Short mmCIF file of C-alpha atoms in Angstrom, two decimals:
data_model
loop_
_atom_site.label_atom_id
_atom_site.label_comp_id
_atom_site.label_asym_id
_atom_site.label_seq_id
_atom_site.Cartn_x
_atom_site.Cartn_y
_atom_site.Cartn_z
CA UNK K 2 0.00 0.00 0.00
CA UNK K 3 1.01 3.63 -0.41
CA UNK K 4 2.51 4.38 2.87
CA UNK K 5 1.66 8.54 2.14
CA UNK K 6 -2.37 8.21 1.99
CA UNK K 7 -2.69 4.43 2.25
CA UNK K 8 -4.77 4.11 -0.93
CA UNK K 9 -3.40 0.69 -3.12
CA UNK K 10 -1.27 2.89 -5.38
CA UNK K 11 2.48 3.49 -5.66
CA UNK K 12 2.83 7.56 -6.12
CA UNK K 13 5.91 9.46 -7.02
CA UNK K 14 5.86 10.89 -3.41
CA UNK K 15 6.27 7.39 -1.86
CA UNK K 16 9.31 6.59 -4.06
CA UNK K 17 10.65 9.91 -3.21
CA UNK K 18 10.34 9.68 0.59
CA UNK K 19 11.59 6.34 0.40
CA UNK K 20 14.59 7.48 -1.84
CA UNK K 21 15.64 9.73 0.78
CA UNK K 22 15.49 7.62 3.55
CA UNK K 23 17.81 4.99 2.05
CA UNK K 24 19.94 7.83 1.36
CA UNK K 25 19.97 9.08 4.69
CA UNK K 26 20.40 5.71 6.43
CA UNK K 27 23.76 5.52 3.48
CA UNK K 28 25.16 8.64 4.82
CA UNK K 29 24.98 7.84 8.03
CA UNK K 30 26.86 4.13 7.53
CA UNK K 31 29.10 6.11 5.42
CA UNK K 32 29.63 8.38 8.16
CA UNK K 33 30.73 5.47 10.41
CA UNK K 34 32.87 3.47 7.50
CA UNK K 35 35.11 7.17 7.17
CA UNK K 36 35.30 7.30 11.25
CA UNK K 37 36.84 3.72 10.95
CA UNK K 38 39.04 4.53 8.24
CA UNK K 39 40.21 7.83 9.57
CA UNK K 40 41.21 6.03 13.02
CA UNK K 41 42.97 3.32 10.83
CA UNK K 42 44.73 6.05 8.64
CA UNK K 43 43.43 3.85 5.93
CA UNK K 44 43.44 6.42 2.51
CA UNK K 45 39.91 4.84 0.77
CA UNK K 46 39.71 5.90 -2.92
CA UNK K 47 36.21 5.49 -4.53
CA UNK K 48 37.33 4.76 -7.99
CA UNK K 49 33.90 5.42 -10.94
CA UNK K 50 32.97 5.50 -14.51
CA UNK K 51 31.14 4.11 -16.96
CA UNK K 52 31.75 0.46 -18.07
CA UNK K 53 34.97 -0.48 -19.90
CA UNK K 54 36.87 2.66 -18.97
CA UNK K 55 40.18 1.45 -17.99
CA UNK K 56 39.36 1.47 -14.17
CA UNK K 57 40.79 -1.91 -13.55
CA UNK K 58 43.71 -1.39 -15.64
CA UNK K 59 44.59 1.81 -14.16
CA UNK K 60 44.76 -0.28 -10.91
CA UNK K 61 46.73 -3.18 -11.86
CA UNK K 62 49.44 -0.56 -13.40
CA UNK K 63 49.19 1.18 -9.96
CA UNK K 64 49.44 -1.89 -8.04
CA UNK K 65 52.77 -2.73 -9.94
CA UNK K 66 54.45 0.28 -9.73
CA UNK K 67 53.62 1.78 -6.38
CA UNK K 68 55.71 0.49 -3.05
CA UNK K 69 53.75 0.46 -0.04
CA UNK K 70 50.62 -1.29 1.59
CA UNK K 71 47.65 -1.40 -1.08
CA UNK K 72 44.18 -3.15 -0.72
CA UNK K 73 41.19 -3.33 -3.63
CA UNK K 74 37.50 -3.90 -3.27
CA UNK K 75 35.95 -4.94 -6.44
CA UNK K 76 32.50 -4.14 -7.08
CA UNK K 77 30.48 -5.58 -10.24
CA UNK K 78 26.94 -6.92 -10.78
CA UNK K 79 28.30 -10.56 -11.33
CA UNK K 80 31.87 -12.15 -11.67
CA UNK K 81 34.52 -12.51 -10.13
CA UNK K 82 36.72 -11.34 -13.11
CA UNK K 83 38.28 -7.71 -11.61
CA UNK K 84 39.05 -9.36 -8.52
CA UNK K 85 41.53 -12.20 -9.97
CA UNK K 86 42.85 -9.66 -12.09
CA UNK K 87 43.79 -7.76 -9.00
CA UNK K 88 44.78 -10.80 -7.32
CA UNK K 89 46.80 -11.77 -9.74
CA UNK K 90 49.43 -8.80 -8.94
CA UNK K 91 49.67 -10.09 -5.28
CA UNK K 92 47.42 -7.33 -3.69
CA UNK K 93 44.50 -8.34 -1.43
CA UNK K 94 41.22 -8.02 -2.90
CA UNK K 95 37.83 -8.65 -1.98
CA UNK K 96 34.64 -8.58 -4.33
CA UNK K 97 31.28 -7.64 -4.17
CA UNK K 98 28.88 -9.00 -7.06
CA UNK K 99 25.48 -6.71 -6.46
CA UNK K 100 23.42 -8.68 -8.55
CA UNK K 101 20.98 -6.74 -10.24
CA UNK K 102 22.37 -3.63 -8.57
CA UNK K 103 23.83 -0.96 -10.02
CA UNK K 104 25.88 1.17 -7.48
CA UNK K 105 28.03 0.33 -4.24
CA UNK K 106 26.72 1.48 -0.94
CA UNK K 107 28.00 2.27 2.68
CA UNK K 108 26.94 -1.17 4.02
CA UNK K 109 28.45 -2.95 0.90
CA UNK K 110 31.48 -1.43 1.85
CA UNK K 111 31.89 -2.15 5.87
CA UNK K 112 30.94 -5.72 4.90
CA UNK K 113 33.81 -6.00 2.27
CA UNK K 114 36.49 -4.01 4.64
CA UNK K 115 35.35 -6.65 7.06
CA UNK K 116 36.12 -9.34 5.07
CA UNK K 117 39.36 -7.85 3.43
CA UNK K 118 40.57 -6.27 6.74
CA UNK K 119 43.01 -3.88 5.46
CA UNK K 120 46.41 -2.79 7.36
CA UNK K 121 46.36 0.15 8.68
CA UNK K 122 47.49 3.14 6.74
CA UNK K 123 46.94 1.09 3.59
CA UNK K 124 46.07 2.93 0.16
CA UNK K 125 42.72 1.41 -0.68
CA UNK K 126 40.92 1.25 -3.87
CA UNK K 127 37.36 0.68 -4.51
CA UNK K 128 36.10 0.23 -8.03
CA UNK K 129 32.89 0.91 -8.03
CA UNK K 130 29.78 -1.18 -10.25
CA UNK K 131 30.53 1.11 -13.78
CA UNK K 132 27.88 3.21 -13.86
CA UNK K 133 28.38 6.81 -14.61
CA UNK K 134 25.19 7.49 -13.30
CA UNK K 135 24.07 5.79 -9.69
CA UNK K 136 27.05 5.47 -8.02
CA UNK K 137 27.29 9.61 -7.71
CA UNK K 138 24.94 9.30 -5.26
CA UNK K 139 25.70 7.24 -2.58
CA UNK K 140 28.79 8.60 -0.28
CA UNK K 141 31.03 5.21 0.88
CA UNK K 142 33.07 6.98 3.50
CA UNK K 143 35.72 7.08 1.14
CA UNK K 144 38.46 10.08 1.41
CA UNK K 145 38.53 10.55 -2.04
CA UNK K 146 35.83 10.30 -5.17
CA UNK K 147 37.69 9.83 -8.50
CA UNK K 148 35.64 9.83 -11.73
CA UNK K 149 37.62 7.40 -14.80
CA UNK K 150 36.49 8.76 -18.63
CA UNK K 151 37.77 7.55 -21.77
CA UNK K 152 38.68 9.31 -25.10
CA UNK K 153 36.61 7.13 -26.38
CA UNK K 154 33.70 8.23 -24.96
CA UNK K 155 33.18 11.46 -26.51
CA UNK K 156 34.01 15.11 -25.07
CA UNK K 157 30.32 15.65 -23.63
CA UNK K 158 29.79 13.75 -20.77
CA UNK K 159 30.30 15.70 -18.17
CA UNK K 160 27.45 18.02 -19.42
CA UNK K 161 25.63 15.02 -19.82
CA UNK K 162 26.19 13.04 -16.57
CA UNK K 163 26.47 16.33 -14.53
CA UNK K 164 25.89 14.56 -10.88
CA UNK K 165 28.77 12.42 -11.22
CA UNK K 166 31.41 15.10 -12.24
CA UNK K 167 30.00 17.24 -9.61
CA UNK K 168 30.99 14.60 -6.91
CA UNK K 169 34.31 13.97 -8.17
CA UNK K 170 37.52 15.26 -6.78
CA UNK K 171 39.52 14.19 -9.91
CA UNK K 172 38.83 13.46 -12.82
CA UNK K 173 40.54 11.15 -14.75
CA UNK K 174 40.86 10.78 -18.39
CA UNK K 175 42.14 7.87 -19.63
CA UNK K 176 43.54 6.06 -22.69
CA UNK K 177 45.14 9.13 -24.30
CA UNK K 178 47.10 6.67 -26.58
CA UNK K 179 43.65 6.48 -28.52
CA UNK K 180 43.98 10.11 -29.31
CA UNK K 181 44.94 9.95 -32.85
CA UNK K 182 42.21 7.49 -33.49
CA UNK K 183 38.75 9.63 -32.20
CA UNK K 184 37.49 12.51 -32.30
CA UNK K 185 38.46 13.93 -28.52
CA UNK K 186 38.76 17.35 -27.55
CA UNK K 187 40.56 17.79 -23.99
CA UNK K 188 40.49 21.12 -23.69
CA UNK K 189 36.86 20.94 -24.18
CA UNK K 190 36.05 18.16 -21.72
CA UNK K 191 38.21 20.28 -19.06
CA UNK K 192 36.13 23.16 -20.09
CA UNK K 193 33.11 20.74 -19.69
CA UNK K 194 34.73 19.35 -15.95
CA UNK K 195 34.84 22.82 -14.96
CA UNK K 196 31.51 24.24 -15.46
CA UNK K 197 29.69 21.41 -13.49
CA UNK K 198 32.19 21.05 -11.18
CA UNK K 199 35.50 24.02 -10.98
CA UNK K 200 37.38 22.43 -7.86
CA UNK K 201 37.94 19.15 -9.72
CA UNK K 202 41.39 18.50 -11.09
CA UNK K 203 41.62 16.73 -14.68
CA UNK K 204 44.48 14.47 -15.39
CA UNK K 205 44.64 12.58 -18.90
CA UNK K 206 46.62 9.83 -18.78
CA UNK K 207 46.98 6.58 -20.44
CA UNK K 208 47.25 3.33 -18.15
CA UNK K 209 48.21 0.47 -20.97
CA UNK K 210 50.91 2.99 -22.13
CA UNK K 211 51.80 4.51 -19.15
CA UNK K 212 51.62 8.24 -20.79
CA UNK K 213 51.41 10.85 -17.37
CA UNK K 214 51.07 8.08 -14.64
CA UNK K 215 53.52 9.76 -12.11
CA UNK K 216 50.77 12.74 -11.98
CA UNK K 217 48.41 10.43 -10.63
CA UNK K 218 50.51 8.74 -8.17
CA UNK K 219 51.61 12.71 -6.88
CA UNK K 220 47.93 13.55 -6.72
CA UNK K 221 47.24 9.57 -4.41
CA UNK K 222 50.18 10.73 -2.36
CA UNK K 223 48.50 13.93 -1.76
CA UNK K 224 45.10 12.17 -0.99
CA UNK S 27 7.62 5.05 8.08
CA UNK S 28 8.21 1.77 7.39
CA UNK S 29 5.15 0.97 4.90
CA UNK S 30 5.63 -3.10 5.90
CA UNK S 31 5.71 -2.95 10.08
CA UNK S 32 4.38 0.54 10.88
CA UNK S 33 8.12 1.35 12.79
CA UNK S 34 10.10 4.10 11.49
CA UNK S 35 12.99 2.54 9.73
CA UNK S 36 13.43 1.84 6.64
CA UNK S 37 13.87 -1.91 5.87
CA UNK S 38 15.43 -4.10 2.75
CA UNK S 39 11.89 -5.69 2.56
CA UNK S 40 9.88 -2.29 2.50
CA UNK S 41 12.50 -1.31 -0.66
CA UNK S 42 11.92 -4.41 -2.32
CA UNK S 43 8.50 -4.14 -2.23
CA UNK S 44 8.57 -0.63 -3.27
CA UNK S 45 10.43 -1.62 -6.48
CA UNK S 46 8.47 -4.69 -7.33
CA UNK S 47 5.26 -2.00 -7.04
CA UNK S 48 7.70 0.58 -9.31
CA UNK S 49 8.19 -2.48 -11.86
CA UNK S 50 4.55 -3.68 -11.84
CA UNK S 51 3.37 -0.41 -12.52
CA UNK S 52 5.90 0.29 -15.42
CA UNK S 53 4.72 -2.68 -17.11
CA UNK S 54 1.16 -1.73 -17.20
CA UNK S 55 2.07 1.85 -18.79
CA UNK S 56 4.53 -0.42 -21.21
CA UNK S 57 1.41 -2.89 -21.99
CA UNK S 58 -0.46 0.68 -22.95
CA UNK S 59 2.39 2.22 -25.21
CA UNK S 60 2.74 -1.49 -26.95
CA UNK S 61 -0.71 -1.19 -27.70
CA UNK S 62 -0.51 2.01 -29.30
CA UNK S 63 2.10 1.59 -31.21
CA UNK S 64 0.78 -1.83 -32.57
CA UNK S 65 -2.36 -0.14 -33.93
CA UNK S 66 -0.04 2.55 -35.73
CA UNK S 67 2.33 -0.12 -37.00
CA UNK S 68 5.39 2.01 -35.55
CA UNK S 69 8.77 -0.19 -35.24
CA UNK S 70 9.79 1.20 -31.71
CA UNK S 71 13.66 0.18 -31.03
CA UNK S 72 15.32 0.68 -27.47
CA UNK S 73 18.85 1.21 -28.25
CA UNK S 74 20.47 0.90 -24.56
CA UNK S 75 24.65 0.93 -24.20
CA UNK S 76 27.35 2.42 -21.75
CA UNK S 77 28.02 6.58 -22.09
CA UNK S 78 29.80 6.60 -25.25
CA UNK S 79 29.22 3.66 -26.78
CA UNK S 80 28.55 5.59 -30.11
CA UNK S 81 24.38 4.94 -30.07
CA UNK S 82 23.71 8.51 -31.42
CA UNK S 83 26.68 8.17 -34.26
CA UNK S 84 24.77 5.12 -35.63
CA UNK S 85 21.31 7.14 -35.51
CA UNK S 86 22.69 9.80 -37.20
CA UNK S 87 24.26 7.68 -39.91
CA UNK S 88 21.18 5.59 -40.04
CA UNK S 89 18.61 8.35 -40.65
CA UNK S 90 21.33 9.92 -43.21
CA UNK S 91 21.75 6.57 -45.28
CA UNK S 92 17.60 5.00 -44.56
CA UNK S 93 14.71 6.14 -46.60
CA UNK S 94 11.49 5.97 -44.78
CA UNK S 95 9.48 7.79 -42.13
CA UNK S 96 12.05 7.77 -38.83
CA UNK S 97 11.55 9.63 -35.76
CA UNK S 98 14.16 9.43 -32.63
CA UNK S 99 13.21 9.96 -28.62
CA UNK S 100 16.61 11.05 -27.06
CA UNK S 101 17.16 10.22 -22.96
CA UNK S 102 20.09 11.92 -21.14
CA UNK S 103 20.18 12.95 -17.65
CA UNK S 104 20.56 16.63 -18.86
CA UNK S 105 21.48 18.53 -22.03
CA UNK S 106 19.62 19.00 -25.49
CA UNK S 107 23.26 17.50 -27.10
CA UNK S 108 22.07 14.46 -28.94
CA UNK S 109 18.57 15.88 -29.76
CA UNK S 110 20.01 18.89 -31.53
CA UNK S 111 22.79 16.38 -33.71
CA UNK S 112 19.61 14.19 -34.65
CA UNK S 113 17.66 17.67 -35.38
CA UNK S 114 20.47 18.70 -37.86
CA UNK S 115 19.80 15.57 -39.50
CA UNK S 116 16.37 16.71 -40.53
CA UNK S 117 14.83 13.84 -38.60
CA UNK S 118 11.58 14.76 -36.21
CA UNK S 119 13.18 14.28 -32.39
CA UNK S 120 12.11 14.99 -28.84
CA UNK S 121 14.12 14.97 -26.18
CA UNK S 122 13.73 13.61 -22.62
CA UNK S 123 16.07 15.05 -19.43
CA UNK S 124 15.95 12.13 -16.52
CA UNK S 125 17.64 14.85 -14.16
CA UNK S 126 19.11 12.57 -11.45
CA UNK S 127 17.15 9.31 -12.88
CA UNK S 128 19.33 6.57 -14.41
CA UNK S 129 17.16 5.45 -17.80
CA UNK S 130 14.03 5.57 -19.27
CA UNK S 131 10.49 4.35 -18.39
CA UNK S 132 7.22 3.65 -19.98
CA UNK S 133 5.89 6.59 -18.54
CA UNK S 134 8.33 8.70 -19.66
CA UNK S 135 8.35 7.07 -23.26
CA UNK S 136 4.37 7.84 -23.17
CA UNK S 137 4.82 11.33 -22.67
CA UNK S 138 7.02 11.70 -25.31
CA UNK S 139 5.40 10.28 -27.86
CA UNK S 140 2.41 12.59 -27.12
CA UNK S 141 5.14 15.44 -27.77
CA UNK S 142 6.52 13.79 -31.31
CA UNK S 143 3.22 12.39 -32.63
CA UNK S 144 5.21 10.25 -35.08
CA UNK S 145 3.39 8.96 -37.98
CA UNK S 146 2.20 5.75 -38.55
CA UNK S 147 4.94 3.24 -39.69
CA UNK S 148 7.07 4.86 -38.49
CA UNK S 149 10.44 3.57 -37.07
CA UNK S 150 11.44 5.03 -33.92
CA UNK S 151 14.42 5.17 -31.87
CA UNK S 152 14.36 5.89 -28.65
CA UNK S 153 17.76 5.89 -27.09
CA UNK S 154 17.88 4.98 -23.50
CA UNK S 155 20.13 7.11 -20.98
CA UNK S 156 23.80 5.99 -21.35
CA UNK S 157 24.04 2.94 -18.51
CA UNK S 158 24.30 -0.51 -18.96
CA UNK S 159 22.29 -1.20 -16.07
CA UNK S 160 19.33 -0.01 -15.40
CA UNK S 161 17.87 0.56 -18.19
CA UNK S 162 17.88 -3.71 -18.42
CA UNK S 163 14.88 -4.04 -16.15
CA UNK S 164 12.56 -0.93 -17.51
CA UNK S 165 10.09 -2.33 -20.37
CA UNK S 166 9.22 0.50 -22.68
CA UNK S 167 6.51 -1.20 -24.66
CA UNK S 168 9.36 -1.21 -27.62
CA UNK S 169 9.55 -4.21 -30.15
CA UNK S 170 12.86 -4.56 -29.94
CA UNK S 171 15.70 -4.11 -27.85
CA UNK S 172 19.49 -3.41 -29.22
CA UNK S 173 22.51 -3.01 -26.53
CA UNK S 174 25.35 -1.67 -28.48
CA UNK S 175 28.86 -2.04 -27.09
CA UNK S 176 32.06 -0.89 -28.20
CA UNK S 177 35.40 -2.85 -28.94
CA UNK S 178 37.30 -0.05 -26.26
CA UNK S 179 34.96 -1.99 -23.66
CA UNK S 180 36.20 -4.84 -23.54
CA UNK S 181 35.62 -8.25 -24.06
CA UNK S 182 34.02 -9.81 -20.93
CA UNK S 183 31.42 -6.87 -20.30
CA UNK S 184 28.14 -9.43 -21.54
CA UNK S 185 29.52 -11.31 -18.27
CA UNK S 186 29.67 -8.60 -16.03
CA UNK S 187 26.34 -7.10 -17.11
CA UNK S 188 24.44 -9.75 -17.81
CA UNK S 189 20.74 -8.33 -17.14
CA UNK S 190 21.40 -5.97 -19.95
CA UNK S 191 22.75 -8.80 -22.22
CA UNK S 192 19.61 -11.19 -21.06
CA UNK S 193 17.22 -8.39 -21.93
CA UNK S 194 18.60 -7.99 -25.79
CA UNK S 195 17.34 -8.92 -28.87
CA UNK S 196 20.60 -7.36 -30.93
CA UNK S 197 24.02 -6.81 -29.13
CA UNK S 198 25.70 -3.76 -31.83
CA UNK S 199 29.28 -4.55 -31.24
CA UNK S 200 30.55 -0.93 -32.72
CA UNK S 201 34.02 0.62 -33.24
CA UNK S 202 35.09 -1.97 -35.09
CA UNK S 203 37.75 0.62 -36.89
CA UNK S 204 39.46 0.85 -33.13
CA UNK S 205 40.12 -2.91 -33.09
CA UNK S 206 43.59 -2.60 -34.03
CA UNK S 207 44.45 -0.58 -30.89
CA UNK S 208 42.95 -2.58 -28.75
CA UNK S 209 42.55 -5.68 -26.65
CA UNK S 210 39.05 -6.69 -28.13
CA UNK S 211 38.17 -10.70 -28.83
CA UNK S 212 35.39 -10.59 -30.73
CA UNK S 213 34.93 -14.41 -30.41
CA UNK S 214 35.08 -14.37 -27.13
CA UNK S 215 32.57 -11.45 -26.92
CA UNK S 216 30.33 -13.73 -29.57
CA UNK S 217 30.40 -16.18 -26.94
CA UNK S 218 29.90 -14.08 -23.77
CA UNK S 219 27.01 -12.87 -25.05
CA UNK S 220 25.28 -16.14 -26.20
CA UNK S 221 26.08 -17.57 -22.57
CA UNK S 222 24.16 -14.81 -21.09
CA UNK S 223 21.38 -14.87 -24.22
CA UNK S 224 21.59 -17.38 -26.43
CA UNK S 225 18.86 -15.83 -28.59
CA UNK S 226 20.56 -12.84 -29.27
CA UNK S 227 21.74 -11.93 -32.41
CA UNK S 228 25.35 -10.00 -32.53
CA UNK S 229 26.48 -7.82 -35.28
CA UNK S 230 30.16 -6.16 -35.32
CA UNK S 231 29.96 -2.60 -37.45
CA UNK S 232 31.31 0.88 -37.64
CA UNK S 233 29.05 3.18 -37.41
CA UNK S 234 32.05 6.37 -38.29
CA UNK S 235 33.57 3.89 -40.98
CA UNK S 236 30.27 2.40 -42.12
CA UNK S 237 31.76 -1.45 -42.05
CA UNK S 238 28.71 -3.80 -41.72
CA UNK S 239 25.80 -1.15 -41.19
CA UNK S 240 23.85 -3.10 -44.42
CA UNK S 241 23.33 -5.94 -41.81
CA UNK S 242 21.88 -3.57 -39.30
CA UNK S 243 19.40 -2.19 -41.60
CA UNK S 244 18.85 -6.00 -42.95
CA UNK S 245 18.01 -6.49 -39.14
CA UNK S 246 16.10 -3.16 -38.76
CA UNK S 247 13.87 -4.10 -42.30
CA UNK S 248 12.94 -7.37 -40.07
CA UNK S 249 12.04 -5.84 -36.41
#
């Protein structure tokens, strides 16, 4: 029944109240997942994009050729793929498969840090479900909210998936060394970045050929 | 409150039950705009794919290159972008801004064919907000349903996704030009896909080049 008038009808105004409920009940697990991590001195990086955009690969790269004490949480909707990828480079990882669901939450994430138990002051990664869309809104407790693009993908999308630039605090944009082959402007996408969200910082890179990588390990040192 | 036990929580149950109500609902409003469009013979075709996939390059080409009566329903969380590159084609085109919401619905679809009034036998295009997730469990009332992919994806994405995969009739595998920069097994993709939907039909095609496109408007001529 509707829980607003009780009539036997779903209305927009019980789907909103419910929305913001399960927000508010994230935020507040999030709130307690970035008290843990802060008392840990555990550096959680809340890694997004759109299927297929190199997040994975940016990781195993970064896994490789970073010293110190790294952990991963994979999310997808079903596999186990990204996670033996990861694993495969010697760095713990757990995954999360959520099914028909299309975003990670705060709850998803305390269960996997249980499971994964992390060192403390350990650089972890979470690649979230790709989705350029869902995952914008729902906070993890993370320290820091990084938002993978591809050349590929054309030099509008930040106009066009404004909620998840806004939420970023960098901006990645991967796979330069397809430059040549699409039609990409960077300055425009930066331009783009900018006007939905000017405190981001935009780094184009390219993690299979390695093209500006030390930028993004100065800007996860600086996390 | 909690519309299942009265208390003020919010519980998994009282979501699911929510969504079922959500889904039940949409499929009433999709029965409706199948109706409709069976008694005006129009060819309604959900094209659904990641951001960037290259959905609106292949409309664009395929109004340019198809005689015939099209008309194109755009869905993006926010701009007028694709509906003003379909406009320059000439075709009739209406677009649809989901704001925070992550694809399309029957509802939605309804309201905009009241704003296009395409003519009957028409073929329309209605292309879904960029996410290969959600947009899987949404019926539109369309007749067919085409998830286009592109070879800068990767291979195993039909395995990761696999509601969107399940819910095709056509998997567009496009960018075929890019495959000589990248890791893309088309075979294995071929397979992928059949494991997740065996019905499903898979076509490889540029849709900048043009390689192939004769066999999606072969397919098109059949929907």
């Amino acid at each position: 029944m509707c829980a607003t008038c009780g009539c036997g009808h779903t209305h927009a105004h019980e789907v909103i109240t419910l929305e913001q409920k399960v927000l508010a009940k994230n935020d507040e697990l999030a709130a307690l997942n970035r008290t843990f991590l802060e008392m840990n001195e555990i550096t959680a990086i809340n890694l997004m994009s759109s299927p297929g955009a190199g997040k994975t690969t940016l990781l195993e790269r970064t896994i490789r050729e970073l010293s110190g004490k790294i952990a991963v949480i994979e999310g997808d909707q079903e596999t186990q793929l990204d996670a033996e990828r990861i694993r495969s480079t010697g760095c713990p990882v757990v995954q999360i498969n959520t099914g028909a669901g299309c975003h990670l939450d705060a709850a998803m994430l305390r269960d996997a840090i249980d499971r994964l138990q992390p060192e403390r002051r350990a650089l972890l990664f979470v690649e979230n479900v790709g989705n350029l869309v869902c995952p914008a809104l729902f906070d993890l407790g993370e320290r820091g909210r990084v938002v993978v693009i591809s050349v590929t993908e054309g030099t509008d999308k930040p106009l066009k998936y404004p909620y998840m630039f806004a939420a970023a605090d960098l901006v990645v944009v991967n796979k330069v060394d397809l430059m040549p082959y699409v039609d990409f402007d960077l300055g425009a996408c930066r331009a783009h970045v900018a006007s939905v969200n000017p405190k981001a910082e935009v780094l184009a890179l390219s993690a299979t050929r390695g093209d500006n990588l030390n930028s993004w390990y100065d800007w996860l040192a600086a996390a």
